[in-house]
mmCIF file of C-alpha atoms and ligand atoms in Angstrom:
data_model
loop_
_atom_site.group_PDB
_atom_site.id
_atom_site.type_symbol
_atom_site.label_atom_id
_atom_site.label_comp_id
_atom_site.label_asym_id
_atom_site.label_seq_id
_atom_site.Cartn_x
_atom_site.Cartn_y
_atom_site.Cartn_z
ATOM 1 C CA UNK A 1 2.906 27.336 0.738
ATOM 2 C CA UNK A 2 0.934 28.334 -2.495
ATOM 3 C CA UNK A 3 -1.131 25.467 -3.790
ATOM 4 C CA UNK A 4 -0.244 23.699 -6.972
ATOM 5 C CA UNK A 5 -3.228 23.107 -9.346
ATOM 6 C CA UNK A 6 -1.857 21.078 -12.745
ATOM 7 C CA UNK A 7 -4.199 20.167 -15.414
ATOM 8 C CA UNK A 8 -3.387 16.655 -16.814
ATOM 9 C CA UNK A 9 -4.539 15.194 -20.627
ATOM 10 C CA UNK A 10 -4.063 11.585 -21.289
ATOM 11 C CA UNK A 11 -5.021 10.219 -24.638
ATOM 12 C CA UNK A 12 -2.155 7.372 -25.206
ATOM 13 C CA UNK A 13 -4.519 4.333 -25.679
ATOM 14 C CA UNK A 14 -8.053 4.232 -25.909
ATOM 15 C CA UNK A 15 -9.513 6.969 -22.796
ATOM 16 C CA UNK A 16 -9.559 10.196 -23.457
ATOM 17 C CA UNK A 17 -9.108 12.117 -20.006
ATOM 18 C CA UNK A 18 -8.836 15.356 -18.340
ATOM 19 C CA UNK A 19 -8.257 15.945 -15.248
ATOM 20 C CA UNK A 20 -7.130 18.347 -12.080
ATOM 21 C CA UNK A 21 -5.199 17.556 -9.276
ATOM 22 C CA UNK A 22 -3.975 19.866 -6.444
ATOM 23 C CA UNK A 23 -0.544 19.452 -4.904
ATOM 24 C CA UNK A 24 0.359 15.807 -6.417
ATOM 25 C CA UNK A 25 -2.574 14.400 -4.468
ATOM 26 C CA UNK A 26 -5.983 15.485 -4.638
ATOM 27 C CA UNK A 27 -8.070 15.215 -7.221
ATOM 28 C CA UNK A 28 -10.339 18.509 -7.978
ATOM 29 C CA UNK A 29 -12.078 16.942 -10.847
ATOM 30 C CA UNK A 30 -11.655 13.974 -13.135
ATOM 31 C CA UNK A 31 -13.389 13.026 -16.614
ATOM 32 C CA UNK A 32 -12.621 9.563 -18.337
ATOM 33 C CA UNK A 33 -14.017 9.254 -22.254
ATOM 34 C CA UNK A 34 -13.495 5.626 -22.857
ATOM 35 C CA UNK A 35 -14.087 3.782 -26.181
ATOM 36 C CA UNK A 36 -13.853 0.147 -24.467
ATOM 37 C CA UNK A 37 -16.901 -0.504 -26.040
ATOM 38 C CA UNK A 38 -16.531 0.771 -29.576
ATOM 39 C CA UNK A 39 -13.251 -1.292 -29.743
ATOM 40 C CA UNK A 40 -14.888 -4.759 -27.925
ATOM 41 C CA UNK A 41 -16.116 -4.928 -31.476
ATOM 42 C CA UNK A 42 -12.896 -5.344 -33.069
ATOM 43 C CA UNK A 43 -11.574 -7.681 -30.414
ATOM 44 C CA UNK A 44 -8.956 -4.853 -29.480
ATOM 45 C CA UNK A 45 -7.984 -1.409 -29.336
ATOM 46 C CA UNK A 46 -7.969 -0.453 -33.519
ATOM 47 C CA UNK A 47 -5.535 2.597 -33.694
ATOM 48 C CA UNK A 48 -7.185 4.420 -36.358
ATOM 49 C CA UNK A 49 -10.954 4.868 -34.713
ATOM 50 C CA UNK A 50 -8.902 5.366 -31.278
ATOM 51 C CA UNK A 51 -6.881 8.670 -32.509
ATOM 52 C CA UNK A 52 -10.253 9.819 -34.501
ATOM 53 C CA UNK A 53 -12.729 9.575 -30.958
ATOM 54 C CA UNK A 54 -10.008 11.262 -29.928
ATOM 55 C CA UNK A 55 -10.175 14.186 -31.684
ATOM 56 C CA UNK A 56 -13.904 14.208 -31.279
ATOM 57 C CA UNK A 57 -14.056 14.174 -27.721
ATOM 58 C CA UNK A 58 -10.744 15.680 -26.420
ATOM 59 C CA UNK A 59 -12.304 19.755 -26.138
ATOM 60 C CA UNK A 60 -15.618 18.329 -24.474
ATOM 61 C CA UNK A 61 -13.858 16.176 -21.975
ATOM 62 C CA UNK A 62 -11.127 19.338 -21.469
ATOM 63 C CA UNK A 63 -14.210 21.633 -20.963
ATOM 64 C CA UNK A 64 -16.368 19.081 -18.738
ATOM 65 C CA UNK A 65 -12.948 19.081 -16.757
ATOM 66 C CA UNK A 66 -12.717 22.640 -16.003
ATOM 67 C CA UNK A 67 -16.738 22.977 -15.401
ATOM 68 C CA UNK A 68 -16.626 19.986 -12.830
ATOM 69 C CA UNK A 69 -13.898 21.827 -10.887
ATOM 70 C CA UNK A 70 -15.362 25.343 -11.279
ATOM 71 C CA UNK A 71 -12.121 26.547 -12.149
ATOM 72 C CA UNK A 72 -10.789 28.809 -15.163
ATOM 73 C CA UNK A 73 -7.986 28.055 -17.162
ATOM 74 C CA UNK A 74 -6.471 31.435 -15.535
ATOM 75 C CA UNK A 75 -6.281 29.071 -12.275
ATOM 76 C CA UNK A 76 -4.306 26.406 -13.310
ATOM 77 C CA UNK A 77 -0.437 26.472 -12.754
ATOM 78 C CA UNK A 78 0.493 24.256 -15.978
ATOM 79 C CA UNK A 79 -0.502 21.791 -18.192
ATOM 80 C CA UNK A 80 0.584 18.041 -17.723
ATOM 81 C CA UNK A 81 0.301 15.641 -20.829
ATOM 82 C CA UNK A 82 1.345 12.052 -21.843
ATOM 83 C CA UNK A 83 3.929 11.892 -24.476
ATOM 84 C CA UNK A 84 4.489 8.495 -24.411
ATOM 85 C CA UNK A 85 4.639 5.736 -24.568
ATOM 86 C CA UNK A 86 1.223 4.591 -26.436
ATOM 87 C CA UNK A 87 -0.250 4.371 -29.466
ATOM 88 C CA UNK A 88 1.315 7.710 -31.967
ATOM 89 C CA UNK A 89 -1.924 9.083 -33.373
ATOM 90 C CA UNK A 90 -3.634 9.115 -29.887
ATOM 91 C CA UNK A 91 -0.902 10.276 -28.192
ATOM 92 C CA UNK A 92 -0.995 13.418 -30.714
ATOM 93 C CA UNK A 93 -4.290 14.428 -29.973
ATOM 94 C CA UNK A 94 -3.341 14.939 -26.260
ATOM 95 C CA UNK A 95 -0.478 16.363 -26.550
ATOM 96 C CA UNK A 96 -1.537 19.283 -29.359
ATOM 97 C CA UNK A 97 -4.368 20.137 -27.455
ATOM 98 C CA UNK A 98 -2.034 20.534 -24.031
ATOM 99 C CA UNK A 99 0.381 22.473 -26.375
ATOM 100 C CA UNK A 100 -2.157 24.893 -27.464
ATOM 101 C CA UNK A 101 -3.352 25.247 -23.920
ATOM 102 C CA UNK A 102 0.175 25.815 -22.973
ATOM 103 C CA UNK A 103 0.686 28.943 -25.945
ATOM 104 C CA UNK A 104 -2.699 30.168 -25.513
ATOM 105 C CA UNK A 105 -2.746 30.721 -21.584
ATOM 106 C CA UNK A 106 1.045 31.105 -21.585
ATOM 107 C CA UNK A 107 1.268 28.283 -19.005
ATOM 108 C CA UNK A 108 4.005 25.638 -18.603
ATOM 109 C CA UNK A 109 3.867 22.363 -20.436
ATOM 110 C CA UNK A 110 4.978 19.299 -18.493
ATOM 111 C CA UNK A 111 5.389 16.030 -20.598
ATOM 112 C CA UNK A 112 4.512 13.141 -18.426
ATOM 113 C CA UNK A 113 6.186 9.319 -19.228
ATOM 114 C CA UNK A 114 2.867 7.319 -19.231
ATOM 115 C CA UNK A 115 3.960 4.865 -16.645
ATOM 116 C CA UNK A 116 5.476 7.624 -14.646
ATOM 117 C CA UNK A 117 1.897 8.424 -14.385
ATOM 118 C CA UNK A 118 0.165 5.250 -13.611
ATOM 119 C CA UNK A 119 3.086 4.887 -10.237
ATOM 120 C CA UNK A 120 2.000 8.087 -9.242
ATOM 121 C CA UNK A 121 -1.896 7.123 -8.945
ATOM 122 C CA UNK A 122 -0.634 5.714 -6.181
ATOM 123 C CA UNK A 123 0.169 9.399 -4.481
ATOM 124 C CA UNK A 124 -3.559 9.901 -4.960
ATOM 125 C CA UNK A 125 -4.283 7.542 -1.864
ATOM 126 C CA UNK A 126 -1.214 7.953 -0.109
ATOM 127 C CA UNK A 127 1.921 9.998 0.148
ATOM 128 C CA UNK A 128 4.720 7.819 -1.227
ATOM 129 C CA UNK A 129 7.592 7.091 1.144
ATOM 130 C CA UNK A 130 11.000 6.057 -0.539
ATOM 131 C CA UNK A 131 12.657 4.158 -1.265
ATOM 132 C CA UNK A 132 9.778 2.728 -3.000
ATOM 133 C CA UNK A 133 8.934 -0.587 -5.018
ATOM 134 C CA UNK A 134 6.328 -0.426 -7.813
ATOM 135 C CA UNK A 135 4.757 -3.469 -9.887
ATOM 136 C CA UNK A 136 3.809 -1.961 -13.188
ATOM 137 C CA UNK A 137 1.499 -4.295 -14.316
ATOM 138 C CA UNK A 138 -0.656 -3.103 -17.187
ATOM 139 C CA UNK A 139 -1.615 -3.977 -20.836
ATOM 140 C CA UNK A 140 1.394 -2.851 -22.549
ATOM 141 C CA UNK A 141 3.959 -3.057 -19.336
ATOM 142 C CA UNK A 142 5.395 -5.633 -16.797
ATOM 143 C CA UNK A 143 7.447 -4.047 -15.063
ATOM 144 C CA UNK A 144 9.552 -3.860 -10.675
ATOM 145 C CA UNK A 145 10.498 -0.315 -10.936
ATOM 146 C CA UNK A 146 12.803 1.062 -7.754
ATOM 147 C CA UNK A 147 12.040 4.834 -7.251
ATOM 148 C CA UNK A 148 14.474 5.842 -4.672
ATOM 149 C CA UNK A 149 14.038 8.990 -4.497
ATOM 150 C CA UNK A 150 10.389 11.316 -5.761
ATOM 151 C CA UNK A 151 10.227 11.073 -9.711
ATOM 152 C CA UNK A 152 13.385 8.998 -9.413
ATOM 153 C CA UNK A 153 13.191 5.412 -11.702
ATOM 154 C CA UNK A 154 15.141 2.518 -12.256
ATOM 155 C CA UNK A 155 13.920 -0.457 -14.159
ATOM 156 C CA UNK A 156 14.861 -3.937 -12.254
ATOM 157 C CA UNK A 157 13.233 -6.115 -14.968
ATOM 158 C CA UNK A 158 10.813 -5.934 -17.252
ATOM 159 C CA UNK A 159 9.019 -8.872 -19.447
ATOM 160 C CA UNK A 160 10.603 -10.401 -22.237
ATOM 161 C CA UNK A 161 7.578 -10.806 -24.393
ATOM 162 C CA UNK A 162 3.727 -10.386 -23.899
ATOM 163 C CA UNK A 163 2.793 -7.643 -21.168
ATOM 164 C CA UNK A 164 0.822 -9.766 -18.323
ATOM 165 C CA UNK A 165 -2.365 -7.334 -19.278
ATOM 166 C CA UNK A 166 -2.070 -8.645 -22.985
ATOM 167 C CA UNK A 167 -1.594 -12.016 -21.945
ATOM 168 C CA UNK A 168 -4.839 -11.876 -19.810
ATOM 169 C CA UNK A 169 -6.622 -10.623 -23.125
ATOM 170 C CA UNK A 170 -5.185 -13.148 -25.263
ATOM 171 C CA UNK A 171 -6.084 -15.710 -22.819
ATOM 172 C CA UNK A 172 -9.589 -14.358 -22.749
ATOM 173 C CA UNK A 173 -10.322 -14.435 -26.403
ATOM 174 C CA UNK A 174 -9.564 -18.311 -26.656
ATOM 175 C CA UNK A 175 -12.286 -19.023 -24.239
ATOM 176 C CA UNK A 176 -14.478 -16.231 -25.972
ATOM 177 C CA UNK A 177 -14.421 -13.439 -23.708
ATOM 178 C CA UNK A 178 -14.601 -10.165 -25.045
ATOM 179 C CA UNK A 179 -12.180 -7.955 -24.870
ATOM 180 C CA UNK A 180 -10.766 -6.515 -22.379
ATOM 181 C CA UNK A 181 -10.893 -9.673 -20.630
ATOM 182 C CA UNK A 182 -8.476 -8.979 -17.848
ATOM 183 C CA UNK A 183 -11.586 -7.993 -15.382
ATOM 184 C CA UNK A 184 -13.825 -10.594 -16.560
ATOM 185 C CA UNK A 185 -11.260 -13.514 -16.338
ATOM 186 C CA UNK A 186 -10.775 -12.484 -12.619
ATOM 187 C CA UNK A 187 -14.458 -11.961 -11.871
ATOM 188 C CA UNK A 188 -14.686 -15.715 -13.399
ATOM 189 C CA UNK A 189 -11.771 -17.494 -11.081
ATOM 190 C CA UNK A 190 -13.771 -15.981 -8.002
ATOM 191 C CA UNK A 191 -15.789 -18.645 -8.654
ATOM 192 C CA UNK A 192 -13.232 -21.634 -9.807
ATOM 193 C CA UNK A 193 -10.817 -23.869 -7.779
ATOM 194 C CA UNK A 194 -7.133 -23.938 -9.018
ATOM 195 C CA UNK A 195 -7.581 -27.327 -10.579
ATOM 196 C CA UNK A 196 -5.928 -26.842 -14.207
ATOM 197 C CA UNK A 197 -1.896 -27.468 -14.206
ATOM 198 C CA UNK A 198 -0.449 -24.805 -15.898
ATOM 199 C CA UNK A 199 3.339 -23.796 -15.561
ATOM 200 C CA UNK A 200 4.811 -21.069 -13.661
ATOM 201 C CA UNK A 201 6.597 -18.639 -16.264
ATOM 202 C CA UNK A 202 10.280 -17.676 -15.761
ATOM 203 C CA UNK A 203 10.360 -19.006 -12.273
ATOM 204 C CA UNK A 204 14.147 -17.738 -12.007
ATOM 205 C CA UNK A 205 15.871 -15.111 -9.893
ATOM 206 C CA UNK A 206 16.090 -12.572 -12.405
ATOM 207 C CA UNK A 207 13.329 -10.010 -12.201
ATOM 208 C CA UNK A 208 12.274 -10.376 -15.470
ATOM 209 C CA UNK A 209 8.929 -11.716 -16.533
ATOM 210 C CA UNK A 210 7.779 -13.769 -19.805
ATOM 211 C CA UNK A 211 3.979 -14.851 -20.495
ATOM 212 C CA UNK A 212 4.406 -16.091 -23.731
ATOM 213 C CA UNK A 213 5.141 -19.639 -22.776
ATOM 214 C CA UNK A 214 1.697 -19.370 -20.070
ATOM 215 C CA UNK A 215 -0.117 -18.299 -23.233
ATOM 216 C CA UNK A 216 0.847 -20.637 -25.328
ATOM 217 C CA UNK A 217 0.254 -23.342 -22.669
ATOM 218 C CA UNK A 218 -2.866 -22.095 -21.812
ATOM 219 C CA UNK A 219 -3.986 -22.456 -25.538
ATOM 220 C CA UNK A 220 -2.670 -25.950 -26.373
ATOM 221 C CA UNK A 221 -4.433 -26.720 -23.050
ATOM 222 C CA UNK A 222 -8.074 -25.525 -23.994
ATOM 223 C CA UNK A 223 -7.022 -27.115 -27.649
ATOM 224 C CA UNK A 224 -6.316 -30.542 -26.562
ATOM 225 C CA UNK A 225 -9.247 -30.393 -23.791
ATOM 226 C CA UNK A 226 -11.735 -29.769 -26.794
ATOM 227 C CA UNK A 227 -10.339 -32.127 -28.889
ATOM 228 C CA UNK A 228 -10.732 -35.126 -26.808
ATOM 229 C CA UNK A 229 -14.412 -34.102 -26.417
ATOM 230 C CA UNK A 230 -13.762 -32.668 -23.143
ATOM 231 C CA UNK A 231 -15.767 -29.455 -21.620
ATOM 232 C CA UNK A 232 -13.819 -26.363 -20.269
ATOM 233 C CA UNK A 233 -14.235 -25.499 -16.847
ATOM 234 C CA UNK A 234 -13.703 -22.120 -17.907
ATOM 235 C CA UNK A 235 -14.080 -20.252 -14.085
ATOM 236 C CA UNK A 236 -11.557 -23.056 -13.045
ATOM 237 C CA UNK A 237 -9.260 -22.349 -15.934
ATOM 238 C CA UNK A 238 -9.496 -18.733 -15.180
ATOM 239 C CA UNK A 239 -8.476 -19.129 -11.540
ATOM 240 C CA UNK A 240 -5.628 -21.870 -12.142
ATOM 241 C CA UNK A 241 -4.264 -19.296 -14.790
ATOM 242 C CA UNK A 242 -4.733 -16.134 -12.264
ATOM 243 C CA UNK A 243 -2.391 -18.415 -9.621
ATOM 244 C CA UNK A 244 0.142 -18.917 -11.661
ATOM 245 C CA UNK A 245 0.329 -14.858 -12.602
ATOM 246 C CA UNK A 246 -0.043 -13.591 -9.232
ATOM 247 C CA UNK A 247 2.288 -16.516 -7.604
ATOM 248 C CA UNK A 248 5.373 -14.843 -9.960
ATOM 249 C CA UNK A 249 4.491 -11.408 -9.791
ATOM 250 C CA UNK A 250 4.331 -11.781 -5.856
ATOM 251 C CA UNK A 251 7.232 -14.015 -5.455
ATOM 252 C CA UNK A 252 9.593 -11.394 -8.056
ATOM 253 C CA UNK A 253 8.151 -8.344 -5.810
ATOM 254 C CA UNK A 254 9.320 -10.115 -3.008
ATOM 255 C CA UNK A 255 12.952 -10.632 -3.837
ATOM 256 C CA UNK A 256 13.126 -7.081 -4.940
ATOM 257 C CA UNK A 257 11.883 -6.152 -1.457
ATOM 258 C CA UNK A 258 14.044 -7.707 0.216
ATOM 259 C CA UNK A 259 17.079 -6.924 -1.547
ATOM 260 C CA UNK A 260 16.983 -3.418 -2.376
ATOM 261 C CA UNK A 261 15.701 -3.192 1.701
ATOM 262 C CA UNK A 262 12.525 -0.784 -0.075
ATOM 263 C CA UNK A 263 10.539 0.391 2.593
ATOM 264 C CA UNK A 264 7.191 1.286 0.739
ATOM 265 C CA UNK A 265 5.890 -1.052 -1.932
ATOM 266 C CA UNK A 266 3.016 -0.054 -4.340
ATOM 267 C CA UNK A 267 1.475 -1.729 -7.994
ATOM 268 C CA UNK A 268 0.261 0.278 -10.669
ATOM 269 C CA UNK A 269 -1.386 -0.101 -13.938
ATOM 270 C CA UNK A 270 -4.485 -1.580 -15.369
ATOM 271 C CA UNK A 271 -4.370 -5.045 -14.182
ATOM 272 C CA UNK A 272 -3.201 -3.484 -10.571
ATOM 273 C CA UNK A 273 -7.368 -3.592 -10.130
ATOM 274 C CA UNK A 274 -7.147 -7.579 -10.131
ATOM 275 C CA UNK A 275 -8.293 -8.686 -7.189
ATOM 276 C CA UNK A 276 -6.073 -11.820 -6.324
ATOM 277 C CA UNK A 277 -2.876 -10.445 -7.129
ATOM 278 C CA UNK A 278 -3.760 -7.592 -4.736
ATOM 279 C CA UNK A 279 -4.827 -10.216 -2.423
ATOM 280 C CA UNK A 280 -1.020 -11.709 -2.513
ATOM 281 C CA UNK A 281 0.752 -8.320 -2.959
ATOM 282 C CA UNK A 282 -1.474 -7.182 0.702
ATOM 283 C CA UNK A 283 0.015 -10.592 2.211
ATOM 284 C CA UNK A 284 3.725 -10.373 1.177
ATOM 285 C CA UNK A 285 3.822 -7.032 2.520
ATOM 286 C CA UNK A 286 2.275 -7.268 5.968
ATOM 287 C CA UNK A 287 4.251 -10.687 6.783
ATOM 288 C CA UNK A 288 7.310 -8.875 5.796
ATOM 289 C CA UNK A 289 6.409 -5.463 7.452
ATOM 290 C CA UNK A 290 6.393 -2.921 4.533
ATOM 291 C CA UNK A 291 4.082 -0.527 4.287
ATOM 292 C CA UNK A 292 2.071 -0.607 0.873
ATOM 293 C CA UNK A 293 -0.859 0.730 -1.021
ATOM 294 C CA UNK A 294 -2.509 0.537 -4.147
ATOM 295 C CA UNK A 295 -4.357 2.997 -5.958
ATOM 296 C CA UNK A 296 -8.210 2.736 -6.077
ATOM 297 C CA UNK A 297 -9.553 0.374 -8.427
ATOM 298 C CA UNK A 298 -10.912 3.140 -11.069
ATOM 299 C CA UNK A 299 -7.444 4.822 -10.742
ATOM 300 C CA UNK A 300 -6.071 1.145 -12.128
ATOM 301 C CA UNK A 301 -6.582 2.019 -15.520
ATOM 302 C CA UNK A 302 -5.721 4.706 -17.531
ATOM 303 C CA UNK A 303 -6.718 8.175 -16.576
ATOM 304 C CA UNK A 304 -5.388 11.741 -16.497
ATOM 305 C CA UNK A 305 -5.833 12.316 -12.513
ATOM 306 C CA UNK A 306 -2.606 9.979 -12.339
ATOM 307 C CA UNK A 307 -0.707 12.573 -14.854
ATOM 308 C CA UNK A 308 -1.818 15.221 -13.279
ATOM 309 C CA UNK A 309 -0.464 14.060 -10.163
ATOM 310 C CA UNK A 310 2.746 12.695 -11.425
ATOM 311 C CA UNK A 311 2.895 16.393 -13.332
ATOM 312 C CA UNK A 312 3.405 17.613 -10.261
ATOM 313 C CA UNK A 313 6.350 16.019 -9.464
ATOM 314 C CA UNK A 314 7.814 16.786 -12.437
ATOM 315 C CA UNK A 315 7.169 20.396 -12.360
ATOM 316 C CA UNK A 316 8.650 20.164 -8.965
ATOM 317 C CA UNK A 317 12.134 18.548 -10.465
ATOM 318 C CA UNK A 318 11.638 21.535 -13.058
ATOM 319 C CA UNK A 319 11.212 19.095 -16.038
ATOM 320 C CA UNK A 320 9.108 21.633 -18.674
ATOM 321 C CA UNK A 321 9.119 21.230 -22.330
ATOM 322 C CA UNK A 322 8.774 23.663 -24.975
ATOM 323 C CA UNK A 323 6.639 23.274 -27.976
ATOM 324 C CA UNK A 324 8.674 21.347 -29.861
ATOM 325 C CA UNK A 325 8.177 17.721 -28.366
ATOM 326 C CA UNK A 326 7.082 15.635 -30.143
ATOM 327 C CA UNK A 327 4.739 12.465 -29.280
ATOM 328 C CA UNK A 328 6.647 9.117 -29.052
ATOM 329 C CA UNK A 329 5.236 5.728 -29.395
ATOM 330 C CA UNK A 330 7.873 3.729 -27.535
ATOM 331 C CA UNK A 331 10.092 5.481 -24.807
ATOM 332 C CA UNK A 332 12.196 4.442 -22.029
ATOM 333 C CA UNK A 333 10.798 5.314 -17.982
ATOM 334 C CA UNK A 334 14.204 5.936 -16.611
HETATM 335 O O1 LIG B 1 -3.204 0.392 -17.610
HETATM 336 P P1 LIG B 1 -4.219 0.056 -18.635
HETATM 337 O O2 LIG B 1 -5.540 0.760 -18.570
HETATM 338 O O3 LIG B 1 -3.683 0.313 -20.086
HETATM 339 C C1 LIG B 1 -2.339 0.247 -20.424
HETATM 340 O O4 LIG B 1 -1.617 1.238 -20.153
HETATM 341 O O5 LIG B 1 -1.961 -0.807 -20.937
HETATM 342 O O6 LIG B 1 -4.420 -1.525 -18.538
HETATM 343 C C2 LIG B 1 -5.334 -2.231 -19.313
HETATM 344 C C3 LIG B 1 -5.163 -3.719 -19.017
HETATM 345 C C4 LIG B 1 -5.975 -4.625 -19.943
HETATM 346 O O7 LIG B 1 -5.121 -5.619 -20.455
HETATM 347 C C5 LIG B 1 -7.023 -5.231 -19.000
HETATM 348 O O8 LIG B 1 -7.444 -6.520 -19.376
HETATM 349 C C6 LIG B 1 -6.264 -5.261 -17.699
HETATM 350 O O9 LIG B 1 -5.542 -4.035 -17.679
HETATM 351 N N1 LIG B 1 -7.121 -5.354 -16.502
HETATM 352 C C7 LIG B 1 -7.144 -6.424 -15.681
HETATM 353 C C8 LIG B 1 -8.098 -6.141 -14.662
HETATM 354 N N2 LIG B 1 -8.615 -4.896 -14.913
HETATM 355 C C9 LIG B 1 -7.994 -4.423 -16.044
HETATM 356 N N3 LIG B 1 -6.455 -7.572 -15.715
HETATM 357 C C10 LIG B 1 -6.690 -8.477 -14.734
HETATM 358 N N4 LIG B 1 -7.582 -8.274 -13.729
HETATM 359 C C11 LIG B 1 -8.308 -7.141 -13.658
HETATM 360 N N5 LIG B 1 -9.188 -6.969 -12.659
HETATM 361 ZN ZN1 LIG B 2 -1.958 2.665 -19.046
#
C-alpha cells in the first residue's frame, strides 16, 4: 500500500509546530516553537503576544519542518491543521497558513479537533486497539473519552470547572512557582511525603471531575498555615496535592474500564507527562489486565506530530474541509 505522508500545523495555544508523520505513526520530522518562556513573565499564556510569535515564527518552523525531513511540499499527501479548540487568534495563524498550503500545492486540507490530536500521540508509540479508553488530561481539558472504533469519540465525563492542568498552575502560583507549574509541582512531591490533608474532589460515581473545591482548599490551606506563623512544606504540599489528583483520575479511569469492558486504555494531554499519575494509571491497568500506553513525555504537550498523526485518520474517514472553515475557539470532540 502507498505510504501516507500528512503535514500537520498546530498553533492553538502557545507552540507553534510543524510537523510530518507517515502512515498515522511515524514521525519523519518534528519542530516545536514554544513561547513558555516569554509568557512565564506574565504568569500565563497572554493571547495577544501568543497569536503575534505566531505569525513570526509559523513560515520558519513550516520550512525547518520540510528541511529536517528532506522532503518537498510536492511529497506530502495533505495538510493537517488544528481548528480548535484554543485560543482564536492563534488558532488563525495555523490554520491560514495550512489553507494557503492547501490552494497553493492543490493538496487536501484536513481540520484536526485539538484533543483528537493529543489521543492520537498515543498512535505514535503504539497502534491503538479498540475499544479504547483515553484520560484527556491537559491544561484546558479533563476529560474519559471512549473511542470505540478509529477516530470514533464519545465523551463519558468531563470536569465541571477548572481543567486539572489549570488547577496544577493555579496551585503553583500560590506557593510561587512560575508558570507552568504542572512539571515543577511534580518534580517537587518526588521529594515530599503525603502529609497535608487535602480532600478528594467529586469522589462520586459519575465520571465527571471538579478541581475547584481542591483549589480552593489548597489555598485556604497555605493561607491559614502562614497565618498562624507556620512554614510550608511546600515538596510535601506538592505531593499530598498530586495524591489526591491522581487517586480520582485513576479510580474514574477505572470504573470506565471496567464498565464499558475497553480493552486498550491510554492518557493524553499535557499533564499525561506527570509522573505519579502515570505511575497509578501503569498499576490499574496491569492488575486489571488491559493493555495501555502513553505517549512519550515530549509528545505530552502540545505539538503538531500528534495532528499529523490524528490527520491521518481523518483523511482515512474522508473528513476534508474546504477553504471556508473557519477557526473556533470552543468546539465539541464528538
Ligand atoms: O496539553 P498541554 O500542552 O496544553 C493544553 O492543551 O492545555 O498541557 C499543558 C498543561 C499545563 O497546565 C502544565 O502545567 C501541565 O500540562 N503539565 C503537567 C506536567 N507537565 C505539563 N502537569 C503535571 N505534571 C506534569 N509533569
Ligand atoms: Zn494541548
Amino acid at each position: 500500500m502507498k505510504n501516507v505522508y500528512i503535514l500537520g500545523i498546530e498553533s492553538s495555544c502557545d507552540e507553534t509546530a510543524c510537523s510530518i508523520v507517515k502512515n498515522g505513526s511515524e514521525i519523519i520530522s518534528n519542530v516545536v516553537n514554544s513561547q513558555i518562556l516569554i509568557h512565564t513573565k506574565y504568569g500565563g499564556v497572554v493571547p495577544e503576544i501568543a497569536s503575534r510569535k505566531h505569525i513570526e515564527s509559523i513560515t520558519v518552523v513550516i520550512e525547518e519542518c520540510l528541511n529536517q525531513a528532506n522532503m518537498t511540499i510536492d511529497e506530502i499527501d495533505a495538510i493537517a491543521v488544528t481548528y480548535g479548540p484554543g485560543l482564536m487568534g492563534s488558532l488563525l495563524v495555523g490554520l491560514e497558513a495550512a489553507k494557503t498550503l492547501s490552494f497553493i500545492y492543490n493538496k487536501p486540507l484536513i481540520p484536526v479537533h485539538h484533543i483528537a490530536g493529543h489521543i492520537y500521540a498515543n498512535n505514535l508509540v503504539k497502534e491503538i486497539k479498540y475499544p479504547a479508553l483515553c484520560l484527556v488530561i491537559s491544561g484546558g481539558h479533563t476529560e474519559l473519552v471512549l473511542i470505540e472504533e478509529e477516530y470514533k469519540f464519545k465523551i463519558l465525563g468531563t470536569t465541571l470547572d477548572d481543567a486539572v492542568g489549570e488547577c496544577y498552575d493555579k496551585i503553583a502560583r500560590v506557593l510561587d512557582i512560575p508558570y507552568p507549574g504542572g512539571p515543577i509541582i511534580d518534580e517537587m512531591s518526588k521529594k515530599g511525603n503525603d502529609t497535608y490533608k487535602l480532600p478528594m474532589p467529586l469522589n462520586d460515581d459519575s465520571y465527571n471531575f471538579s478541581f475547584s473545591g481542591l483549589k480552593s482548599a489548597f489555598i485556604n490551606l497555605v493561607h491559614n498555615e502562614t497565618q498562624r506563623g507556620n512554614k510550608i512544606r511546600k515538596k510535601d504540599l506538592a505531593c499530598s496535592f498530586q495524591n489526591v489528583v491522581s487517586n480520582i483520575l485513576a479510580k474514574k479511569s477505572l470504573k470506565a474500564i471496567k464498565e464499558y469492558n475497553v480493552k486498550y486504555f491510554i492518557a493524553a494531554g499535557g499533564v499525561a507527562a506527570n509522573h505519579e499519575i502515570r505511575r497509578k494509571l501503569k498499576q490499574i491497568c496491569e492488575n486489571n489486565n488491559i493493555e495501555y500506553s502513553f505517549p512519550d513525555i515530549s509528545y505530552c504537550t502540545d505539538n503538531a506530530a500528534m495532528i499529523a498523526a490524528a490527520g491521518y485518520f481523518a483523511f482515512k474517514k474522508g473528513t476534508v474541509s474546504n477553504l471556508n472553515i473557519n477557526a473556533m475557539s470552543s468546539i465539541p470532540l464528538e
